[in-house]
PDB file of C-alpha atoms in Angstrom:
ATOM      1  CA  MET A   1      18.236 -21.885 -16.004  1.00 95.00           C
ATOM      2  CA  LEU A   2      16.065 -22.409 -12.491  1.00 97.00           C
ATOM      3  CA  VAL A   3      14.047 -19.978 -11.640  1.00 96.00           C
ATOM      4  CA  ALA A   4      13.195 -19.767  -8.400  1.00 95.00           C
ATOM      5  CA  GLY A   5      10.062 -17.415  -7.835  1.00 90.00           C
ATOM      6  CA  ALA A   6       8.184 -18.850 -10.682  1.00 86.00           C
ATOM      7  CA  THR A   7       4.900 -17.344 -10.255  1.00 83.00           C
ATOM      8  CA  GLY A   8       5.355 -13.929  -9.372  1.00 86.00           C
ATOM      9  CA  LEU A   9       5.479 -10.374 -12.277  1.00 89.00           C
ATOM     10  CA  ILE A  10       8.904 -11.139 -12.683  1.00 93.00           C
ATOM     11  CA  GLY A  11       9.876 -14.572 -12.506  1.00 92.00           C
ATOM     12  CA  SER A  12       6.957 -15.588 -14.853  1.00 90.00           C
ATOM     13  CA  ARG A  13       7.504 -13.696 -17.537  1.00 92.00           C
ATOM     14  CA  VAL A  14      11.268 -14.425 -17.295  1.00 95.00           C
ATOM     15  CA  ALA A  15      10.124 -17.728 -17.094  1.00 92.00           C
ATOM     16  CA  LEU A  16       8.310 -17.267 -20.047  1.00 91.00           C
ATOM     17  CA  HIS A  17      11.301 -15.965 -22.311  1.00 94.00           C
ATOM     18  CA  LEU A  18      13.333 -18.288 -21.622  1.00 95.00           C
ATOM     19  CA  VAL A  19      11.167 -21.038 -22.862  1.00 92.00           C
ATOM     20  CA  GLU A  20      11.002 -19.400 -25.959  1.00 92.00           C
ATOM     21  CA  ALA A  21      14.622 -18.664 -26.033  1.00 94.00           C
ATOM     22  CA  HIS A  22      14.798 -22.239 -26.072  1.00 93.00           C
ATOM     23  CA  ILE A  23      16.462 -22.660 -22.820  1.00 94.00           C
ATOM     24  CA  PRO A  24      16.077 -25.283 -20.649  1.00 93.00           C
ATOM     25  CA  VAL A  25      13.807 -24.370 -17.614  1.00 94.00           C
ATOM     26  CA  THR A  26      13.372 -25.417 -13.968  1.00 95.00           C
ATOM     27  CA  LEU A  27      10.209 -23.542 -12.252  1.00 93.00           C
ATOM     28  CA  LEU A  28      10.654 -23.247  -8.487  1.00 93.00           C
ATOM     29  CA  SER A  29       7.574 -22.347  -6.854  1.00 87.00           C
ATOM     30  CA  ARG A  30       5.830 -22.676  -3.190  1.00 83.00           C
ATOM     31  CA  ARG A  31       1.991 -23.246  -5.503  1.00 74.00           C
ATOM     32  CA  SER A  32       1.829 -24.821  -8.738  1.00 68.00           C
ATOM     33  CA  HIS A  33       2.867 -22.656 -11.935  1.00 61.00           C
ATOM     34  CA  PRO A  34       0.034 -20.825 -13.539  1.00 55.00           C
ATOM     35  CA  TRP A  35       0.936 -21.999 -17.213  1.00 62.00           C
ATOM     36  CA  GLU A  36      -1.830 -21.402 -20.027  1.00 62.00           C
ATOM     37  CA  GLY A  37      -2.015 -24.162 -22.383  1.00 64.00           C
ATOM     38  CA  PRO A  38       0.234 -27.038 -22.600  1.00 70.00           C
ATOM     39  CA  ARG A  39       3.068 -27.254 -20.559  1.00 71.00           C
ATOM     40  CA  PRO A  40       6.284 -26.236 -23.065  1.00 73.00           C
ATOM     41  CA  THR A  41       8.712 -29.202 -23.786  1.00 74.00           C
ATOM     42  CA  GLY A  42      12.311 -28.288 -22.176  1.00 73.00           C
ATOM     43  CA  LEU A  43       9.977 -26.695 -18.760  1.00 86.00           C
ATOM     44  CA  ARG A  44      10.437 -28.725 -15.503  1.00 91.00           C
ATOM     45  CA  VAL A  45       8.795 -27.732 -13.061  1.00 90.00           C
ATOM     46  CA  VAL A  46       9.273 -28.345  -8.844  1.00 93.00           C
ATOM     47  CA  ILE A  47       7.208 -27.607  -5.903  1.00 92.00           C
ATOM     48  CA  GLY A  48       8.181 -26.455  -2.736  1.00 92.00           C
ATOM     49  CA  ASP A  49       9.541 -24.531  -0.129  1.00 92.00           C
ATOM     50  CA  VAL A  50      12.973 -22.772  -1.824  1.00 93.00           C
ATOM     51  CA  ARG A  51      14.291 -23.172   2.486  1.00 93.00           C
ATOM     52  CA  ASP A  52      14.174 -27.355   1.811  1.00 94.00           C
ATOM     53  CA  VAL A  53      17.134 -28.931   1.321  1.00 92.00           C
ATOM     54  CA  ARG A  54      15.550 -31.672  -0.183  1.00 94.00           C
ATOM     55  CA  VAL A  55      13.719 -29.226  -3.276  1.00 95.00           C
ATOM     56  CA  LEU A  56      16.498 -27.108  -3.487  1.00 95.00           C
ATOM     57  CA  ALA A  57      18.175 -30.582  -4.699  1.00 94.00           C
ATOM     58  CA  GLU A  58      16.243 -31.711  -6.566  1.00 94.00           C
ATOM     59  CA  ALA A  59      15.292 -28.042  -8.470  1.00 95.00           C
ATOM     60  CA  THR A  60      19.264 -27.248  -9.260  1.00 94.00           C
ATOM     61  CA  ARG A  61      19.971 -30.338 -10.382  1.00 91.00           C
ATOM     62  CA  ASP A  62      21.134 -30.054 -14.346  1.00 91.00           C
ATOM     63  CA  VAL A  63      21.304 -26.145 -13.379  1.00 94.00           C
ATOM     64  CA  ALA A  64      23.478 -23.700 -14.834  1.00 95.00           C
ATOM     65  CA  ALA A  65      22.269 -20.740 -13.319  1.00 97.00           C
ATOM     66  CA  VAL A  66      19.392 -19.191 -10.998  1.00 97.00           C
ATOM     67  CA  VAL A  67      17.423 -16.325 -11.381  1.00 98.00           C
ATOM     68  CA  TYR A  68      16.263 -15.989  -7.865  1.00 97.00           C
ATOM     69  CA  ALA A  69      12.556 -13.501  -8.322  1.00 95.00           C
ATOM     70  CA  VAL A  70      11.447 -14.592  -5.038  1.00 92.00           C
ATOM     71  CA  SER A  71       9.521 -12.264  -3.319  1.00 78.00           C
ATOM     72  CA  GLY A  72      10.916 -10.642  -0.416  1.00 69.00           C
ATOM     73  CA  GLY A  73       8.426  -8.175   1.251  1.00 67.00           C
ATOM     74  CA  LEU A  74       6.758  -4.985  -0.023  1.00 65.00           C
ATOM     75  CA  PRO A  75       8.750  -1.441  -0.891  1.00 67.00           C
ATOM     76  CA  GLY A  76       5.345   0.752   0.137  1.00 59.00           C
ATOM     77  CA  THR A  77       4.627  -0.619   3.250  1.00 62.00           C
ATOM     78  CA  PRO A  78       6.351  -0.240   7.548  1.00 64.00           C
ATOM     79  CA  SER A  79       7.513  -2.652   8.640  1.00 63.00           C
ATOM     80  CA  SER A  80       5.091  -4.187  11.203  1.00 68.00           C
ATOM     81  CA  ALA A  81       7.005  -7.775  11.716  1.00 79.00           C
ATOM     82  CA  PRO A  82      10.743  -7.334  11.538  1.00 85.00           C
ATOM     83  CA  LEU A  83      12.315 -10.686  12.536  1.00 89.00           C
ATOM     84  CA  THR A  84       9.626 -12.415   9.932  1.00 87.00           C
ATOM     85  CA  GLU A  85      10.407  -9.864   7.572  1.00 88.00           C
ATOM     86  CA  ILE A  86      13.862 -10.245   7.611  1.00 91.00           C
ATOM     87  CA  ASP A  87      13.727 -14.574   7.385  1.00 92.00           C
ATOM     88  CA  LEU A  88      11.474 -14.045   4.250  1.00 89.00           C
ATOM     89  CA  ALA A  89      13.907 -12.042   2.780  1.00 91.00           C
ATOM     90  CA  LEU A  90      17.082 -13.740   3.799  1.00 96.00           C
ATOM     91  CA  SER A  91      16.886 -17.011   4.491  1.00 96.00           C
ATOM     92  CA  PRO A  92      15.123 -18.768   1.503  1.00 95.00           C
ATOM     93  CA  LEU A  93      18.422 -16.687  -1.152  1.00 97.00           C
ATOM     94  CA  LEU A  94      21.031 -18.293   2.127  1.00 97.00           C
ATOM     95  CA  ALA A  95      19.978 -21.002   0.977  1.00 96.00           C
ATOM     96  CA  VAL A  96      20.374 -20.992  -2.226  1.00 97.00           C
ATOM     97  CA  LEU A  97      23.580 -19.861  -1.530  1.00 97.00           C
ATOM     98  CA  GLU A  98      24.702 -22.591   0.364  1.00 95.00           C
ATOM     99  CA  ALA A  99      23.761 -24.365  -2.231  1.00 94.00           C
ATOM    100  CA  MET A 100      25.384 -22.742  -5.003  1.00 94.00           C
ATOM    101  CA  ARG A 101      28.250 -22.960  -2.933  1.00 92.00           C
ATOM    102  CA  GLN A 102      28.591 -26.552  -3.040  1.00 86.00           C
ATOM    103  CA  ARG A 103      28.521 -26.114  -6.915  1.00 81.00           C
ATOM    104  CA  SER A 104      30.609 -23.135  -7.554  1.00 71.00           C
ATOM    105  CA  SER A 105      29.743 -23.210 -11.494  1.00 84.00           C
ATOM    106  CA  MET A 106      26.558 -22.514 -11.198  1.00 93.00           C
ATOM    107  CA  ARG A 107      25.983 -18.664 -11.404  1.00 96.00           C
ATOM    108  CA  LEU A 108      23.684 -16.676 -10.182  1.00 98.00           C
ATOM    109  CA  PHE A 109      20.622 -13.483 -11.231  1.00 98.00           C
ATOM    110  CA  PHE A 110      19.379 -11.886  -8.119  1.00 98.00           C
ATOM    111  CA  PHE A 111      16.709  -9.416  -8.749  1.00 98.00           C
ATOM    112  CA  SER A 112      16.913  -6.334  -6.536  1.00 97.00           C
ATOM    113  CA  SER A 113      15.626  -2.730  -6.346  1.00 96.00           C
ATOM    114  CA  GLY A 114      16.202   0.307  -7.792  1.00 96.00           C
ATOM    115  CA  GLY A 115      13.915   1.894  -6.474  1.00 93.00           C
ATOM    116  CA  ALA A 116      14.241   0.784  -3.136  1.00 95.00           C
ATOM    117  CA  VAL A 117      18.081   0.880  -2.080  1.00 97.00           C
ATOM    118  CA  TYR A 118      19.009   4.678  -3.738  1.00 98.00           C
ATOM    119  CA  GLY A 119      17.072   6.112  -1.206  1.00 96.00           C
ATOM    120  CA  ASP A 120      16.711   9.673  -2.410  1.00 96.00           C
ATOM    121  CA  PRO A 121      20.392  10.272  -4.483  1.00 96.00           C
ATOM    122  CA  PRO A 122      21.886  14.087  -4.491  1.00 93.00           C
ATOM    123  CA  SER A 123      21.187  13.577  -8.730  1.00 95.00           C
ATOM    124  CA  LEU A 124      19.300  11.807 -10.946  1.00 97.00           C
ATOM    125  CA  PRO A 125      19.359   9.838 -12.860  1.00 98.00           C
ATOM    126  CA  VAL A 126      21.703   7.605 -10.116  1.00 98.00           C
ATOM    127  CA  GLY A 127      24.083   5.205 -11.888  1.00 98.00           C
ATOM    128  CA  GLU A 128      25.488   1.476  -9.649  1.00 98.00           C
ATOM    129  CA  ASP A 129      28.091   3.065  -8.164  1.00 97.00           C
ATOM    130  CA  ALA A 130      26.230   5.638  -6.214  1.00 97.00           C
ATOM    131  CA  PRO A 131      25.816   4.863  -2.512  1.00 97.00           C
ATOM    132  CA  THR A 132      23.581   2.942  -1.241  1.00 98.00           C
ATOM    133  CA  ALA A 133      20.854   4.532   1.368  1.00 97.00           C
ATOM    134  CA  PRO A 134      17.048   2.894   1.740  1.00 96.00           C
ATOM    135  CA  LEU A 135      14.215   4.448   3.992  1.00 94.00           C
ATOM    136  CA  SER A 136      12.093   1.798   4.241  1.00 91.00           C
ATOM    137  CA  PRO A 137      12.796  -2.341   5.204  1.00 91.00           C
ATOM    138  CA  TYR A 138      11.700  -3.482   1.809  1.00 92.00           C
ATOM    139  CA  GLY A 139      15.062  -1.478   0.665  1.00 94.00           C
ATOM    140  CA  VAL A 140      17.096  -2.297   3.877  1.00 95.00           C
ATOM    141  CA  LEU A 141      16.510  -5.743   3.120  1.00 95.00           C
ATOM    142  CA  LYS A 142      17.587  -5.978  -0.955  1.00 96.00           C
ATOM    143  CA  VAL A 143      20.805  -4.161   0.336  1.00 97.00           C
ATOM    144  CA  ALA A 144      21.424  -6.810   2.617  1.00 97.00           C
ATOM    145  CA  ALA A 145      20.730  -9.437   0.408  1.00 98.00           C
ATOM    146  CA  GLU A 146      23.200  -7.746  -2.143  1.00 98.00           C
ATOM    147  CA  LYS A 147      25.558  -7.852   1.005  1.00 98.00           C
ATOM    148  CA  TYR A 148      25.189 -11.351   1.302  1.00 98.00           C
ATOM    149  CA  ILE A 149      25.136 -12.362  -2.074  1.00 98.00           C
ATOM    150  CA  ALA A 150      28.780 -10.410  -2.639  1.00 98.00           C
ATOM    151  CA  MET A 151      30.612 -11.948   0.233  1.00 98.00           C
ATOM    152  CA  TYR A 152      29.608 -14.943  -0.893  1.00 97.00           C
ATOM    153  CA  GLY A 153      30.650 -14.230  -4.355  1.00 96.00           C
ATOM    154  CA  HIS A 154      34.050 -13.042  -2.572  1.00 96.00           C
ATOM    155  CA  LEU A 155      34.906 -15.989  -0.145  1.00 96.00           C
ATOM    156  CA  TYR A 156      33.376 -18.982  -2.289  1.00 95.00           C
ATOM    157  CA  GLY A 157      34.050 -17.861  -6.240  1.00 94.00           C
ATOM    158  CA  ILE A 158      30.318 -17.652  -6.843  1.00 95.00           C
ATOM    159  CA  SER A 159      29.636 -15.617 -10.075  1.00 96.00           C
ATOM    160  CA  TYR A 160      26.763 -13.508  -9.745  1.00 97.00           C
ATOM    161  CA  CYS A 161      24.865 -10.111 -11.617  1.00 98.00           C
ATOM    162  CA  ILE A 162      22.844  -8.183  -9.632  1.00 98.00           C
ATOM    163  CA  LEU A 163      20.147  -7.072 -11.345  1.00 98.00           C
ATOM    164  CA  ARG A 164      18.234  -2.838  -9.958  1.00 98.00           C
ATOM    165  CA  VAL A 165      14.841  -2.870 -11.412  1.00 98.00           C
ATOM    166  CA  GLY A 166      13.170   0.419 -11.603  1.00 97.00           C
ATOM    167  CA  ASN A 167       9.143   0.264 -11.184  1.00 95.00           C
ATOM    168  CA  LEU A 168       7.710  -2.539 -12.566  1.00 94.00           C
ATOM    169  CA  TYR A 169       4.828  -2.745 -14.187  1.00 95.00           C
ATOM    170  CA  GLY A 170       2.929  -5.413 -16.330  1.00 92.00           C
ATOM    171  CA  ALA A 171      -0.500  -7.580 -16.781  1.00 85.00           C
ATOM    172  CA  ALA A 172      -0.029 -10.222 -14.096  1.00 74.00           C
ATOM    173  CA  GLN A 173       0.728  -7.753 -11.237  1.00 77.00           C
ATOM    174  CA  GLU A 174      -1.133  -8.007  -8.484  1.00 71.00           C
ATOM    175  CA  VAL A 175      -2.767  -4.925  -6.843  1.00 67.00           C
ATOM    176  CA  VAL A 176      -1.716  -4.875  -2.967  1.00 64.00           C
ATOM    177  CA  PRO A 177      -1.753  -1.934  -0.486  1.00 56.00           C
ATOM    178  CA  GLY A 178       1.060   0.264  -1.619  1.00 58.00           C
ATOM    179  CA  HIS A 179       2.732  -1.564  -4.362  1.00 66.00           C
ATOM    180  CA  GLY A 180       2.654  -1.169  -7.858  1.00 83.00           C
ATOM    181  CA  ALA A 181       1.510   2.284  -9.000  1.00 90.00           C
ATOM    182  CA  VAL A 182       0.406   1.325 -12.351  1.00 93.00           C
ATOM    183  CA  ALA A 183      -1.609  -2.155 -11.487  1.00 91.00           C
ATOM    184  CA  THR A 184      -3.475   0.302  -8.891  1.00 91.00           C
ATOM    185  CA  ILE A 185      -4.709   2.905 -11.258  1.00 94.00           C
ATOM    186  CA  LEU A 186      -5.348   0.493 -14.001  1.00 93.00           C
ATOM    187  CA  HIS A 187      -7.602  -1.132 -11.290  1.00 90.00           C
ATOM    188  CA  ALA A 188      -9.403   1.971 -10.133  1.00 92.00           C
ATOM    189  CA  ALA A 189     -10.018   2.486 -13.380  1.00 93.00           C
ATOM    190  CA  ALA A 190     -11.157  -0.245 -14.201  1.00 91.00           C
ATOM    191  CA  THR A 191     -13.300  -0.838 -11.158  1.00 91.00           C
ATOM    192  CA  ARG A 192     -14.468   3.386 -11.413  1.00 92.00           C
ATOM    193  CA  SER A 193     -13.177   3.312  -7.426  1.00 91.00           C
ATOM    194  CA  PRO A 194     -11.299   6.121  -6.189  1.00 92.00           C
ATOM    195  CA  MET A 195      -7.806   5.641  -4.777  1.00 91.00           C
ATOM    196  CA  GLN A 196      -4.928   7.139  -2.332  1.00 90.00           C
ATOM    197  CA  ILE A 197      -2.098   8.597  -3.306  1.00 91.00           C
ATOM    198  CA  PHE A 198       0.630   9.771  -1.102  1.00 90.00           C
ATOM    199  CA  GLY A 199       2.678  13.051  -1.698  1.00 90.00           C
ATOM    200  CA  ASP A 200       1.908  15.810  -4.138  1.00 91.00           C
ATOM    201  CA  GLY A 201       2.105  13.592  -7.185  1.00 91.00           C
ATOM    202  CA  HIS A 202       5.346  16.055  -8.344  1.00 93.00           C
ATOM    203  CA  ASP A 203       7.588  12.788  -7.297  1.00 94.00           C
ATOM    204  CA  LEU A 204       9.426  10.974 -10.147  1.00 96.00           C
ATOM    205  CA  ARG A 205       9.983   7.602 -10.065  1.00 97.00           C
ATOM    206  CA  ASP A 206      11.014   4.624 -13.042  1.00 98.00           C
ATOM    207  CA  TYR A 207       9.067   2.551 -14.226  1.00 98.00           C
ATOM    208  CA  VAL A 208       9.884   0.253 -16.469  1.00 97.00           C
ATOM    209  CA  PHE A 209       7.672  -2.858 -18.518  1.00 97.00           C
ATOM    210  CA  VAL A 210       7.974  -6.409 -17.403  1.00 96.00           C
ATOM    211  CA  ASP A 211       8.506  -8.095 -20.488  1.00 96.00           C
ATOM    212  CA  ASP A 212      11.503  -5.265 -21.355  1.00 97.00           C
ATOM    213  CA  VAL A 213      13.333  -6.619 -18.126  1.00 97.00           C
ATOM    214  CA  ALA A 214      12.791 -10.475 -18.526  1.00 97.00           C
ATOM    215  CA  GLN A 215      14.036  -9.769 -22.072  1.00 97.00           C
ATOM    216  CA  VAL A 216      16.894  -8.270 -20.488  1.00 98.00           C
ATOM    217  CA  LEU A 217      17.738 -11.169 -18.842  1.00 97.00           C
ATOM    218  CA  VAL A 218      17.170 -13.437 -21.026  1.00 96.00           C
ATOM    219  CA  GLU A 219      20.186 -12.062 -23.393  1.00 96.00           C
ATOM    220  CA  LEU A 220      22.307 -11.582 -20.062  1.00 97.00           C
ATOM    221  CA  VAL A 221      22.551 -15.719 -19.642  1.00 95.00           C
ATOM    222  CA  SER A 222      24.350 -16.315 -22.741  1.00 90.00           C
ATOM    223  CA  ARG A 223      27.098 -13.188 -22.112  1.00 93.00           C
ATOM    224  CA  SER A 224      30.109 -13.926 -19.957  1.00 90.00           C
ATOM    225  CA  ASN A 225      32.074 -10.967 -18.122  1.00 92.00           C
ATOM    226  CA  LEU A 226      28.864  -9.097 -16.732  1.00 96.00           C
ATOM    227  CA  PRO A 227      28.984  -6.229 -14.439  1.00 97.00           C
ATOM    228  CA  GLU A 228      28.623  -7.662 -10.631  1.00 98.00           C
ATOM    229  CA  VAL A 229      25.292  -4.717 -10.485  1.00 98.00           C
ATOM    230  CA  LEU A 230      23.139  -3.694 -13.480  1.00 98.00           C
ATOM    231  CA  ASN A 231      20.830  -0.830 -13.173  1.00 98.00           C
ATOM    232  CA  VAL A 232      17.677  -2.156 -15.769  1.00 98.00           C
ATOM    233  CA  GLY A 233      15.414   1.165 -15.976  1.00 97.00           C
ATOM    234  CA  THR A 234      14.086   3.462 -18.623  1.00 97.00           C
ATOM    235  CA  GLY A 235      16.271   6.800 -17.585  1.00 96.00           C
ATOM    236  CA  GLU A 236      12.963   8.753 -17.398  1.00 96.00           C
ATOM    237  CA  GLY A 237      11.887   9.981 -14.259  1.00 97.00           C
ATOM    238  CA  THR A 238       7.725   9.934 -15.140  1.00 97.00           C
ATOM    239  CA  SER A 239       5.911  11.929 -11.841  1.00 97.00           C
ATOM    240  CA  MET A 240       2.488  10.465 -10.761  1.00 95.00           C
ATOM    241  CA  HIS A 241       0.446  13.015 -12.324  1.00 95.00           C
ATOM    242  CA  HIS A 242       1.906  12.386 -15.256  1.00 97.00           C
ATOM    243  CA  LEU A 243       0.724   8.913 -14.944  1.00 97.00           C
ATOM    244  CA  LEU A 244      -2.552   9.376 -14.236  1.00 97.00           C
ATOM    245  CA  ALA A 245      -3.164  11.373 -16.864  1.00 97.00           C
ATOM    246  CA  THR A 246      -1.342   8.636 -18.532  1.00 97.00           C
ATOM    247  CA  VAL A 247      -3.528   6.067 -17.481  1.00 97.00           C
ATOM    248  CA  GLU A 248      -6.955   8.324 -18.601  1.00 97.00           C
ATOM    249  CA  ARG A 249      -5.824   8.489 -21.912  1.00 97.00           C
ATOM    250  CA  VAL A 250      -5.273   4.981 -22.276  1.00 97.00           C
ATOM    251  CA  THR A 251      -8.809   4.334 -20.735  1.00 96.00           C
ATOM    252  CA  GLY A 252     -10.922   6.918 -21.074  1.00 96.00           C
ATOM    253  CA  ARG A 253     -12.128   6.923 -17.903  1.00 96.00           C
ATOM    254  CA  THR A 254     -11.225   9.571 -14.933  1.00 95.00           C
ATOM    255  CA  VAL A 255      -9.798   8.534 -11.745  1.00 95.00           C
ATOM    256  CA  GLN A 256     -10.690   9.736  -8.718  1.00 93.00           C
ATOM    257  CA  VAL A 257      -7.843  10.104  -6.225  1.00 93.00           C
ATOM    258  CA  GLU A 258      -7.580  11.079  -2.415  1.00 92.00           C
ATOM    259  CA  ARG A 259      -4.764  12.839  -1.731  1.00 90.00           C
ATOM    260  CA  LEU A 260      -2.493  12.035   1.177  1.00 91.00           C
ATOM    261  CA  PRO A 261       0.670  13.410   2.803  1.00 92.00           C
ATOM    262  CA  ARG A 262       4.261  11.395   2.224  1.00 88.00           C
ATOM    263  CA  ARG A 263       4.791   8.739   4.517  1.00 89.00           C
ATOM    264  CA  ARG A 264       8.886   9.180   6.642  1.00 89.00           C
ATOM    265  CA  PHE A 265      10.414   6.444   3.998  1.00 89.00           C
ATOM    266  CA  ASP A 266       8.705   7.101   0.655  1.00 91.00           C
ATOM    267  CA  VAL A 267      11.752   8.174  -1.602  1.00 93.00           C
ATOM    268  CA  GLU A 268      11.460  11.247  -2.825  1.00 93.00           C
ATOM    269  CA  SER A 269      12.567  10.547  -6.727  1.00 96.00           C
ATOM    270  CA  ILE A 270      14.762   7.989  -8.064  1.00 97.00           C
ATOM    271  CA  VAL A 271      15.312   7.725 -11.743  1.00 98.00           C
ATOM    272  CA  LEU A 272      18.086   5.331 -13.289  1.00 98.00           C
ATOM    273  CA  ASP A 273      21.225   5.790 -14.883  1.00 98.00           C
ATOM    274  CA  SER A 274      21.172   2.420 -16.994  1.00 97.00           C
ATOM    275  CA  SER A 275      24.420   3.032 -19.318  1.00 97.00           C
ATOM    276  CA  ARG A 276      26.557   0.879 -18.392  1.00 97.00           C
ATOM    277  CA  LEU A 277      23.702  -2.019 -19.628  1.00 97.00           C
ATOM    278  CA  VAL A 278      22.944  -0.112 -22.963  1.00 96.00           C
ATOM    279  CA  ALA A 279      26.780  -0.392 -23.472  1.00 95.00           C
ATOM    280  CA  LEU A 280      26.519  -4.106 -23.363  1.00 95.00           C
ATOM    281  CA  MET A 281      23.349  -4.702 -25.640  1.00 94.00           C
ATOM    282  CA  ASN A 282      20.231  -2.998 -27.163  1.00 89.00           C
ATOM    283  CA  TRP A 283      18.375  -1.669 -24.761  1.00 89.00           C
ATOM    284  CA  VAL A 284      15.413  -0.020 -26.019  1.00 93.00           C
ATOM    285  CA  PRO A 285      12.906   0.211 -22.767  1.00 97.00           C
ATOM    286  CA  THR A 286       8.826  -0.038 -24.307  1.00 97.00           C
ATOM    287  CA  PRO A 287       7.645   3.441 -23.757  1.00 97.00           C
ATOM    288  CA  LEU A 288       5.603   3.916 -20.745  1.00 97.00           C
ATOM    289  CA  GLU A 289       1.804   4.181 -22.764  1.00 98.00           C
ATOM    290  CA  VAL A 290       2.501   1.674 -24.915  1.00 97.00           C
ATOM    291  CA  GLY A 291       3.139  -0.678 -21.689  1.00 97.00           C
ATOM    292  CA  VAL A 292       0.163   0.575 -19.952  1.00 97.00           C
ATOM    293  CA  ALA A 293      -2.357  -0.079 -22.814  1.00 96.00           C
ATOM    294  CA  ARG A 294      -0.558  -3.503 -22.926  1.00 95.00           C
ATOM    295  CA  VAL A 295      -1.722  -3.828 -19.466  1.00 94.00           C
ATOM    296  CA  TRP A 296      -4.794  -2.257 -20.094  1.00 94.00           C
ATOM    297  CA  LYS A 297      -5.976  -4.368 -23.310  1.00 92.00           C
ATOM    298  CA  ARG A 298      -4.881  -7.641 -20.795  1.00 88.00           C
ATOM    299  CA  LEU A 299      -7.167  -6.578 -18.043  1.00 86.00           C
ATOM    300  CA  GLN A 300      -9.729  -6.154 -20.701  1.00 86.00           C
ATOM    301  CA  GLU A 301      -9.412  -9.280 -22.599  1.00 83.00           C
ATOM    302  CA  THR A 302      -9.017 -11.066 -18.840  1.00 77.00           C
ATOM    303  CA  ALA A 303     -11.990  -9.005 -16.800  1.00 62.00           C
ATOM    304  CA  VAL A 304      -9.908  -9.608 -13.837  1.00 47.00           C
ATOM    305  CA  ALA A 305     -10.665  -6.558 -11.213  1.00 43.00           C
ATOM    306  CA  PRO A 306      -9.085  -7.538  -7.708  1.00 41.00           C
ATOM    307  CA  GLU A 307     -10.270  -5.446  -4.833  1.00 42.00           C
ATOM    308  CA  GLY A 308      -8.246  -2.113  -5.495  1.00 40.00           C
ATOM    309  CA  HIS A 309      -5.820  -0.448  -2.283  1.00 39.00           C
ATOM    310  CA  GLY A 310      -3.790   2.909  -1.721  1.00 41.00           C
ATOM    311  CA  LEU A 311      -0.777   3.665  -2.949  1.00 45.00           C
TER     312      LEU A 311
END
């Protein structure tokens, strides 16, 4: 397996779970992978830009499948440089697809966004067959990426599975503007600093623990005839009010909140129907409070408190 984007939240956890499952893994990243402890047996690391033909040729040597977890922007930010964002989001993917076109036996697993591609669906939970109607540049680029993958699949026979993941959270998630509600709120609790919330706090999100998603990937790689699109979510909607209360209960701290109007590119509510995934495997997501407690414990152990921002 090749994991492209191996230093990000999902890529790093997928790599770890693949190694633990004794699946040989190549990591491709623009910077060194912060692996804790000795490098496990069966793990190969390639440092470089995925768009570099020579780097990609080395990374895909003896690879049967590609897990594409390269970051493609942030969902909670407006478009400030659209041409640059298009290049950063699509050029690496197209480089991978071109490499796979030369070796059509490779399979592709692509991490998309179940929280952004559907926009505001007319009913919840939303299934994979619902129309995609993204409201943000991030969502538009994810849909564009999915369309390119489908085109390459149709024209060149590339086998693929697109995973539309809910609102991902985990211990390694960076605190950056407008991205990662759980990380942002836990940071506010850890530093006792105020945070911003856009909207009235009643909007619903489908929060899914990163290790659950990584384990789903490990389960899927050994299967054939997979659906081309799979939602990966809990099927439960959680409001910002409920998430705040959960964090306060787990941490024992009160989070100071500054409320601001909802932005035009914010999805109102999104909950994923993952029944297609449940039909494939025993998919039992980690309860939100359990996952939040695990992230909080990890933050306390590492004593990491990066600068926080609004959400």
